[in-house]
Amino acid sequence: MTILCVRFQLPPTREAALPELLGLLEEFTPVVEALPPDRALADLRGAERYFKRDAVELASVIRVRALALHGVDCAIGAGPGPMLARMALKDARPGVTRSVPEDAAADFLAGRPVAALPGVGAATARVLCEYGLDTLGRVAAAPLSTLQRLVGAKPARELHEKANGVDRGRVVPNGVSRSLATERPFTRDELDPDRHRHALLSAAEELGSRLRALDKVCRTLTLTVRYADRTATTRSRTLGEPTAHSAALTRAAYGMYETLGLQRARVRSIALRAEGLDPAEQASHQLTFDPTDEKLRRIEEAADRARARFGPLAVLPGALAA
């Protein structure tokens, strides 16, 4: 078993944390495929040799680290290929890895309905069921020529192979999302501008921390303010230079907030989105001789080290501005 399919137990308000969790998987293997909003595939063939542990043992380490560093539990399926890992995930639950060994793949699939196979749509499943091929075991035992008459030559070959546990899929690495977002909902509709600004500060610090952890910078920041009547206002600002600097993100967020001219507005939540992400090493940086700016960057580096060692809550929101 070399492929993991991981489903992170992310609440709706934290779906934007997926890129950060992908970074955790990339500490074990560079072959990671994101499956938004909350899943990912990881090919651990090289990791098994390097760490001298099998995929199931590495899955346990990943689960512990996700809990310790991000406060997120996960369910994990393991199999010899992506298809089987994804199907194993359906039987997994948080805290337990469901594994399908290669020599047990046919037995694992045999009793499952044909519609459970990835790639089999409702129309194909209906045709197969009409001819009594309602389980994958029956599809696997059916002559290939029969399947070809029912669904066509190429689909029949793929269907027959998959039903017999032959998984030719591969994990295709894809880039981290071109945007990162975070939201700060209020427990009640909030009128106080100071609390609005504190939420903006917290959100900007989180985005900055996540960008730096991914070695990314953003070119655009978008603010969305949602009100008690379910309406929303959105403002975007292109930054003077691509940055992951929390202070710069905070200044931009405050500037957009001020342009809204909110007066006694009942705000339900405030969200920030960093867009136009690029690798940090490719970004140009305007030199500055401002000792305050340099001090803030050193504080950020110390805070990032604390978060990496003790978890995301090691530095309280707003602490960098204190």
GROMACS .gro file of C-alpha atoms in nm:
model
  322
    1MET     CA    1   0.000   0.000   0.000
    2THR     CA    2   0.163   0.322  -0.111
    3ILE     CA    3  -0.119   0.569  -0.178
    4LEU     CA    4  -0.310   0.759   0.090
    5CYS     CA    5  -0.638   0.943   0.043
    6VAL     CA    6  -0.679   1.185   0.334
    7ARG     CA    7  -1.001   1.364   0.429
    8PHE     CA    8  -0.940   1.643   0.676
    9GLN     CA    9  -1.227   1.704   0.917
   10LEU     CA   10  -1.257   2.073   0.833
   11PRO     CA   11  -1.562   2.274   0.944
   12PRO     CA   12  -1.707   2.502   0.673
   13THR     CA   13  -1.541   2.807   0.826
   14ARG     CA   14  -1.195   2.646   0.788
   15GLU     CA   15  -1.211   2.505   0.435
   16ALA     CA   16  -0.954   2.764   0.330
   17ALA     CA   17  -0.698   2.584   0.550
   18LEU     CA   18  -0.653   2.302   0.296
   19PRO     CA   19  -0.333   2.446   0.138
   20GLU     CA   20  -0.176   2.464   0.483
   21LEU     CA   21  -0.261   2.098   0.545
   22LEU     CA   22  -0.124   2.002   0.203
   23GLY     CA   23   0.204   2.148   0.323
   24LEU     CA   24   0.200   1.895   0.606
   25LEU     CA   25   0.166   1.608   0.354
   26GLU     CA   26   0.445   1.758   0.143
   27GLU     CA   27   0.681   1.711   0.437
   28PHE     CA   28   0.655   1.337   0.364
   29THR     CA   29   0.632   1.336  -0.016
   30PRO     CA   30   0.633   1.592  -0.297
   31VAL     CA   31   0.374   1.385  -0.486
   32VAL     CA   32   0.054   1.534  -0.341
   33GLU     CA   33  -0.269   1.598  -0.531
   34ALA     CA   34  -0.524   1.835  -0.379
   35LEU     CA   35  -0.890   1.732  -0.393
   36PRO     CA   36  -1.071   2.044  -0.265
   37PRO     CA   37  -1.240   2.131  -0.043
   38ASP     CA   38  -1.106   1.886   0.218
   39ARG     CA   39  -0.920   1.590   0.063
   40ALA     CA   40  -0.584   1.502  -0.086
   41LEU     CA   41  -0.398   1.208  -0.240
   42ALA     CA   42  -0.037   1.135  -0.142
   43ASP     CA   43   0.200   0.888  -0.309
   44LEU     CA   44   0.427   0.753  -0.034
   45ARG     CA   45   0.646   0.514  -0.232
   46GLY     CA   46   0.960   0.719  -0.177
   47ALA     CA   47   0.859   0.803   0.181
   48GLU     CA   48   0.823   0.436   0.274
   49ARG     CA   49   1.182   0.372   0.176
   50TYR     CA   50   1.313   0.692   0.331
   51PHE     CA   51   1.134   0.664   0.668
   52LYS     CA   52   1.146   0.282   0.673
   53ARG     CA   53   0.774   0.271   0.754
   54ASP     CA   54   0.481   0.151   0.550
   55ALA     CA   55   0.197   0.376   0.437
   56VAL     CA   56  -0.032   0.283   0.726
   57GLU     CA   57   0.235   0.371   0.982
   58LEU     CA   58   0.302   0.701   0.806
   59ALA     CA   59  -0.072   0.770   0.804
   60SER     CA   60  -0.069   0.751   1.184
   61VAL     CA   61   0.214   1.005   1.198
   62ILE     CA   62   0.028   1.237   0.960
   63ARG     CA   63  -0.288   1.215   1.172
   64VAL     CA   64  -0.100   1.297   1.493
   65ARG     CA   65   0.077   1.593   1.334
   66ALA     CA   66  -0.246   1.730   1.184
   67LEU     CA   67  -0.406   1.719   1.528
   68ALA     CA   68  -0.105   1.860   1.713
   69LEU     CA   69  -0.015   2.140   1.472
   70HIS     CA   70  -0.351   2.234   1.324
   71GLY     CA   71  -0.615   2.092   1.557
   72VAL     CA   72  -0.764   1.896   1.266
   73ASP     CA   73  -0.846   1.524   1.275
   74CYS     CA   74  -0.853   1.322   0.955
   75ALA     CA   75  -0.985   1.000   0.807
   76ILE     CA   76  -0.744   0.810   0.584
   77GLY     CA   77  -0.780   0.537   0.322
   78ALA     CA   78  -0.475   0.346   0.198
   79GLY     CA   79  -0.436   0.130  -0.109
   80PRO     CA   80  -0.198   0.029  -0.387
   81GLY     CA   81  -0.347   0.295  -0.616
   82PRO     CA   82  -0.552   0.616  -0.605
   83MET     CA   83  -0.883   0.445  -0.690
   84LEU     CA   84  -0.857   0.191  -0.412
   85ALA     CA   85  -0.733   0.452  -0.163
   86ARG     CA   86  -1.034   0.673  -0.240
   87MET     CA   87  -1.275   0.383  -0.204
   88ALA     CA   88  -1.107   0.275   0.121
   89LEU     CA   89  -1.158   0.627   0.254
   90LYS     CA   90  -1.535   0.576   0.234
   91ASP     CA   91  -1.500   0.305   0.501
   92ALA     CA   92  -1.257   0.504   0.715
   93ARG     CA   93  -1.343   0.713   1.017
   94PRO     CA   94  -1.143   0.970   1.214
   95GLY     CA   95  -0.865   0.804   1.411
   96VAL     CA   96  -0.857   0.485   1.200
   97THR     CA   97  -0.687   0.411   0.866
   98ARG     CA   98  -0.880   0.178   0.635
   99SER     CA   99  -0.626  -0.012   0.426
  100VAL     CA  100  -0.676  -0.234   0.123
  101PRO     CA  101  -0.377  -0.462   0.050
  102GLU     CA  102  -0.312  -0.533  -0.317
  103ASP     CA  103  -0.380  -0.905  -0.279
  104ALA     CA  104  -0.717  -0.831  -0.113
  105ALA     CA  105  -0.839  -0.571  -0.362
  106ALA     CA  106  -1.072  -0.806  -0.553
  107ASP     CA  107  -1.239  -0.927  -0.232
  108PHE     CA  108  -1.273  -0.567  -0.109
  109LEU     CA  109  -1.454  -0.470  -0.429
  110ALA     CA  110  -1.661  -0.782  -0.492
  111GLY     CA  111  -1.971  -0.704  -0.284
  112ARG     CA  112  -1.989  -0.332  -0.361
  113PRO     CA  113  -2.252  -0.188  -0.593
  114VAL     CA  114  -2.125  -0.107  -0.940
  115ALA     CA  115  -2.208   0.262  -0.889
  116ALA     CA  116  -1.948   0.276  -0.610
  117LEU     CA  117  -1.667   0.251  -0.864
  118PRO     CA  118  -1.518   0.592  -0.952
  119GLY     CA  119  -1.600   0.682  -1.309
  120VAL     CA  120  -1.921   0.479  -1.328
  121GLY     CA  121  -2.205   0.722  -1.377
  122ALA     CA  122  -2.575   0.674  -1.322
  123ALA     CA  123  -2.646   0.585  -1.687
  124THR     CA  124  -2.372   0.318  -1.703
  125ALA     CA  125  -2.475   0.173  -1.368
  126ARG     CA  126  -2.837   0.151  -1.485
  127VAL     CA  127  -2.740  -0.038  -1.802
  128LEU     CA  128  -2.523  -0.284  -1.609
  129CYS     CA  129  -2.790  -0.343  -1.344
  130GLU     CA  130  -3.048  -0.415  -1.614
  131TYR     CA  131  -2.832  -0.712  -1.718
  132GLY     CA  132  -2.778  -0.834  -1.362
  133LEU     CA  133  -2.430  -0.684  -1.325
  134ASP     CA  134  -2.520  -0.492  -1.012
  135THR     CA  135  -2.204  -0.564  -0.808
  136LEU     CA  136  -1.839  -0.524  -0.891
  137GLY     CA  137  -1.785  -0.894  -0.826
  138ARG     CA  138  -2.030  -0.981  -1.104
  139VAL     CA  139  -1.874  -0.725  -1.336
  140ALA     CA  140  -1.530  -0.874  -1.267
  141ALA     CA  141  -1.656  -1.223  -1.351
  142ALA     CA  142  -1.839  -1.117  -1.668
  143PRO     CA  143  -1.674  -1.185  -2.007
  144LEU     CA  144  -1.502  -0.878  -2.147
  145SER     CA  145  -1.693  -0.921  -2.473
  146THR     CA  146  -2.024  -0.888  -2.286
  147LEU     CA  147  -1.914  -0.565  -2.122
  148GLN     CA  148  -1.795  -0.431  -2.457
  149ARG     CA  149  -2.138  -0.486  -2.609
  150LEU     CA  150  -2.301  -0.302  -2.317
  151VAL     CA  151  -2.077   0.001  -2.265
  152GLY     CA  152  -1.829   0.010  -2.553
  153ALA     CA  153  -1.478  -0.125  -2.608
  154LYS     CA  154  -1.254   0.119  -2.419
  155PRO     CA  155  -1.490   0.180  -2.122
  156ALA     CA  156  -1.540  -0.196  -2.093
  157ARG     CA  157  -1.166  -0.264  -2.063
  158GLU     CA  158  -1.126   0.002  -1.797
  159LEU     CA  159  -1.433  -0.117  -1.609
  160HIS     CA  160  -1.321  -0.481  -1.618
  161GLU     CA  161  -0.973  -0.395  -1.490
  162LYS     CA  162  -1.099  -0.172  -1.210
  163ALA     CA  163  -1.360  -0.429  -1.097
  164ASN     CA  164  -1.076  -0.683  -1.071
  165GLY     CA  165  -0.872  -0.447  -0.854
  166VAL     CA  166  -0.630  -0.332  -1.124
  167ASP     CA  167  -0.563   0.034  -1.042
  168ARG     CA  168  -0.356   0.210  -1.311
  169GLY     CA  169  -0.422   0.559  -1.180
  170ARG     CA  170  -0.149   0.782  -1.045
  171VAL     CA  171  -0.124   1.080  -0.818
  172VAL     CA  172  -0.079   1.399  -1.020
  173PRO     CA  173   0.081   1.676  -0.813
  174ASN     CA  174  -0.096   2.007  -0.848
  175GLY     CA  175  -0.015   2.350  -0.713
  176VAL     CA  176  -0.148   2.510  -0.402
  177SER     CA  177  -0.460   2.715  -0.466
  178ARG     CA  178  -0.402   3.054  -0.624
  179SER     CA  179  -0.575   3.208  -0.325
  180LEU     CA  180  -0.599   3.170   0.051
  181ALA     CA  181  -0.894   3.286   0.257
  182THR     CA  182  -0.993   3.318   0.619
  183GLU     CA  183  -1.309   3.438   0.789
  184ARG     CA  184  -1.387   3.584   1.128
  185PRO     CA  185  -1.755   3.532   1.221
  186PHE     CA  186  -1.894   3.716   1.522
  187THR     CA  187  -2.097   3.538   1.788
  188ARG     CA  188  -2.360   3.811   1.747
  189ASP     CA  189  -2.412   4.090   1.496
  190GLU     CA  190  -2.133   4.332   1.581
  191LEU     CA  191  -2.165   4.713   1.582
  192ASP     CA  192  -1.831   4.804   1.740
  193PRO     CA  193  -1.571   4.926   1.483
  194ASP     CA  194  -1.291   4.836   1.725
  195ARG     CA  195  -1.401   4.472   1.720
  196HIS     CA  196  -1.423   4.488   1.342
  197ARG     CA  197  -1.064   4.609   1.327
  198HIS     CA  198  -0.947   4.344   1.573
  199ALA     CA  199  -1.105   4.078   1.351
  200LEU     CA  200  -0.924   4.226   1.051
  201LEU     CA  201  -0.594   4.224   1.240
  202SER     CA  202  -0.640   3.860   1.340
  203ALA     CA  203  -0.734   3.757   0.984
  204ALA     CA  204  -0.439   3.943   0.831
  205GLU     CA  205  -0.196   3.783   1.075
  206GLU     CA  206  -0.332   3.438   0.992
  207LEU     CA  207  -0.302   3.495   0.617
  208GLY     CA  208   0.052   3.626   0.658
  209SER     CA  209   0.153   3.325   0.865
  210ARG     CA  210   0.005   3.081   0.617
  211LEU     CA  211   0.165   3.256   0.320
  212ARG     CA  212   0.506   3.247   0.485
  213ALA     CA  213   0.463   2.879   0.576
  214LEU     CA  214   0.399   2.805   0.208
  215ASP     CA  215   0.681   3.038   0.090
  216LYS     CA  216   0.423   3.239  -0.104
  217VAL     CA  217   0.343   3.605  -0.148
  218CYS     CA  218   0.016   3.760  -0.264
  219ARG     CA  219  -0.047   4.048  -0.506
  220THR     CA  220  -0.410   4.124  -0.421
  221LEU     CA  221  -0.611   4.135  -0.101
  222THR     CA  222  -0.992   4.114  -0.098
  223LEU     CA  223  -1.215   4.212   0.195
  224THR     CA  224  -1.571   4.081   0.230
  225VAL     CA  225  -1.800   4.218   0.502
  226ARG     CA  226  -2.126   4.029   0.561
  227TYR     CA  227  -2.415   4.203   0.735
  228ALA     CA  228  -2.707   4.094   0.951
  229ASP     CA  229  -2.950   4.118   0.658
  230ARG     CA  230  -2.738   3.862   0.464
  231THR     CA  231  -2.605   4.122   0.220
  232ALA     CA  232  -2.232   4.169   0.172
  233THR     CA  233  -1.981   4.427   0.053
  234THR     CA  234  -1.656   4.332  -0.120
  235ARG     CA  235  -1.349   4.545  -0.183
  236SER     CA  236  -1.020   4.445  -0.348
  237ARG     CA  237  -0.684   4.617  -0.343
  238THR     CA  238  -0.372   4.544  -0.546
  239LEU     CA  239  -0.076   4.571  -0.311
  240GLY     CA  240   0.218   4.798  -0.380
  241GLU     CA  241   0.439   4.490  -0.400
  242PRO     CA  242   0.372   4.117  -0.356
  243THR     CA  243   0.403   4.038   0.013
  244ALA     CA  244   0.346   3.791   0.294
  245HIS     CA  245   0.424   4.057   0.556
  246SER     CA  246   0.142   4.065   0.812
  247ALA     CA  247   0.182   4.437   0.878
  248ALA     CA  248   0.141   4.519   0.507
  249LEU     CA  249  -0.164   4.296   0.481
  250THR     CA  250  -0.313   4.459   0.791
  251ARG     CA  251  -0.260   4.810   0.653
  252ALA     CA  252  -0.431   4.713   0.328
  253ALA     CA  253  -0.721   4.552   0.515
  254TYR     CA  254  -0.767   4.858   0.736
  255GLY     CA  255  -0.757   5.085   0.431
  256MET     CA  256  -1.032   4.890   0.254
  257TYR     CA  257  -1.241   4.882   0.572
  258GLU     CA  258  -1.217   5.262   0.609
  259THR     CA  259  -1.341   5.315   0.252
  260LEU     CA  260  -1.667   5.138   0.341
  261GLY     CA  261  -1.763   5.419   0.578
  262LEU     CA  262  -1.964   5.185   0.799
  263GLN     CA  263  -2.186   5.367   1.048
  264ARG     CA  264  -2.368   5.155   1.300
  265ALA     CA  265  -2.353   4.863   1.058
  266ARG     CA  266  -2.446   4.527   1.210
  267VAL     CA  267  -2.165   4.304   1.085
  268ARG     CA  268  -2.204   3.927   1.093
  269SER     CA  269  -1.858   3.828   0.967
  270ILE     CA  270  -1.543   3.964   0.808
  271ALA     CA  271  -1.335   3.767   0.557
  272LEU     CA  272  -1.001   3.829   0.388
  273ARG     CA  273  -0.871   3.655   0.078
  274ALA     CA  274  -0.513   3.669  -0.049
  275GLU     CA  275  -0.507   3.628  -0.427
  276GLY     CA  276  -0.250   3.610  -0.702
  277LEU     CA  277  -0.012   3.385  -0.509
  278ASP     CA  278   0.346   3.351  -0.634
  279PRO     CA  279   0.661   3.185  -0.497
  280ALA     CA  280   0.830   3.414  -0.247
  281GLU     CA  281   1.175   3.370  -0.405
  282GLN     CA  282   1.044   3.516  -0.733
  283ALA     CA  283   0.902   3.831  -0.573
  284SER     CA  284   1.084   4.161  -0.574
  285HIS     CA  285   1.108   4.350  -0.246
  286GLN     CA  286   1.148   4.724  -0.204
  287LEU     CA  287   1.444   4.792   0.023
  288THR     CA  288   1.362   4.992   0.333
  289PHE     CA  289   1.572   5.153   0.603
  290ASP     CA  290   1.282   5.178   0.846
  291PRO     CA  291   1.400   5.008   1.169
  292THR     CA  292   1.039   4.956   1.278
  293ASP     CA  293   0.960   4.753   0.967
  294GLU     CA  294   1.271   4.540   1.015
  295LYS     CA  295   1.183   4.483   1.380
  296LEU     CA  296   0.832   4.367   1.284
  297ARG     CA  297   0.977   4.118   1.035
  298ARG     CA  298   1.207   3.972   1.301
  299ILE     CA  299   0.908   3.942   1.537
  300GLU     CA  300   0.716   3.764   1.260
  301GLU     CA  301   0.998   3.515   1.213
  302ALA     CA  302   1.002   3.440   1.587
  303ALA     CA  303   0.623   3.401   1.591
  304ASP     CA  304   0.634   3.165   1.291
  305ARG     CA  305   0.893   2.949   1.467
  306ALA     CA  306   0.671   2.937   1.775
  307ARG     CA  307   0.369   2.831   1.567
  308ALA     CA  308   0.571   2.564   1.387
  309ARG     CA  309   0.687   2.419   1.718
  310PHE     CA  310   0.383   2.460   1.942
  311GLY     CA  311   0.089   2.486   1.700
  312PRO     CA  312  -0.116   2.762   1.534
  313LEU     CA  313  -0.244   2.899   1.865
  314ALA     CA  314   0.104   2.952   2.012
  315VAL     CA  315   0.079   3.322   1.924
  316LEU     CA  316  -0.254   3.482   2.008
  317PRO     CA  317  -0.428   3.695   1.743
  318GLY     CA  318  -0.316   4.055   1.770
  319ALA     CA  319  -0.006   3.971   1.975
  320LEU     CA  320   0.229   4.098   1.703
  321ALA     CA  321   0.068   4.441   1.724
  322ALA     CA  322   0.106   4.461   2.098
   0.00000   0.00000   0.00000
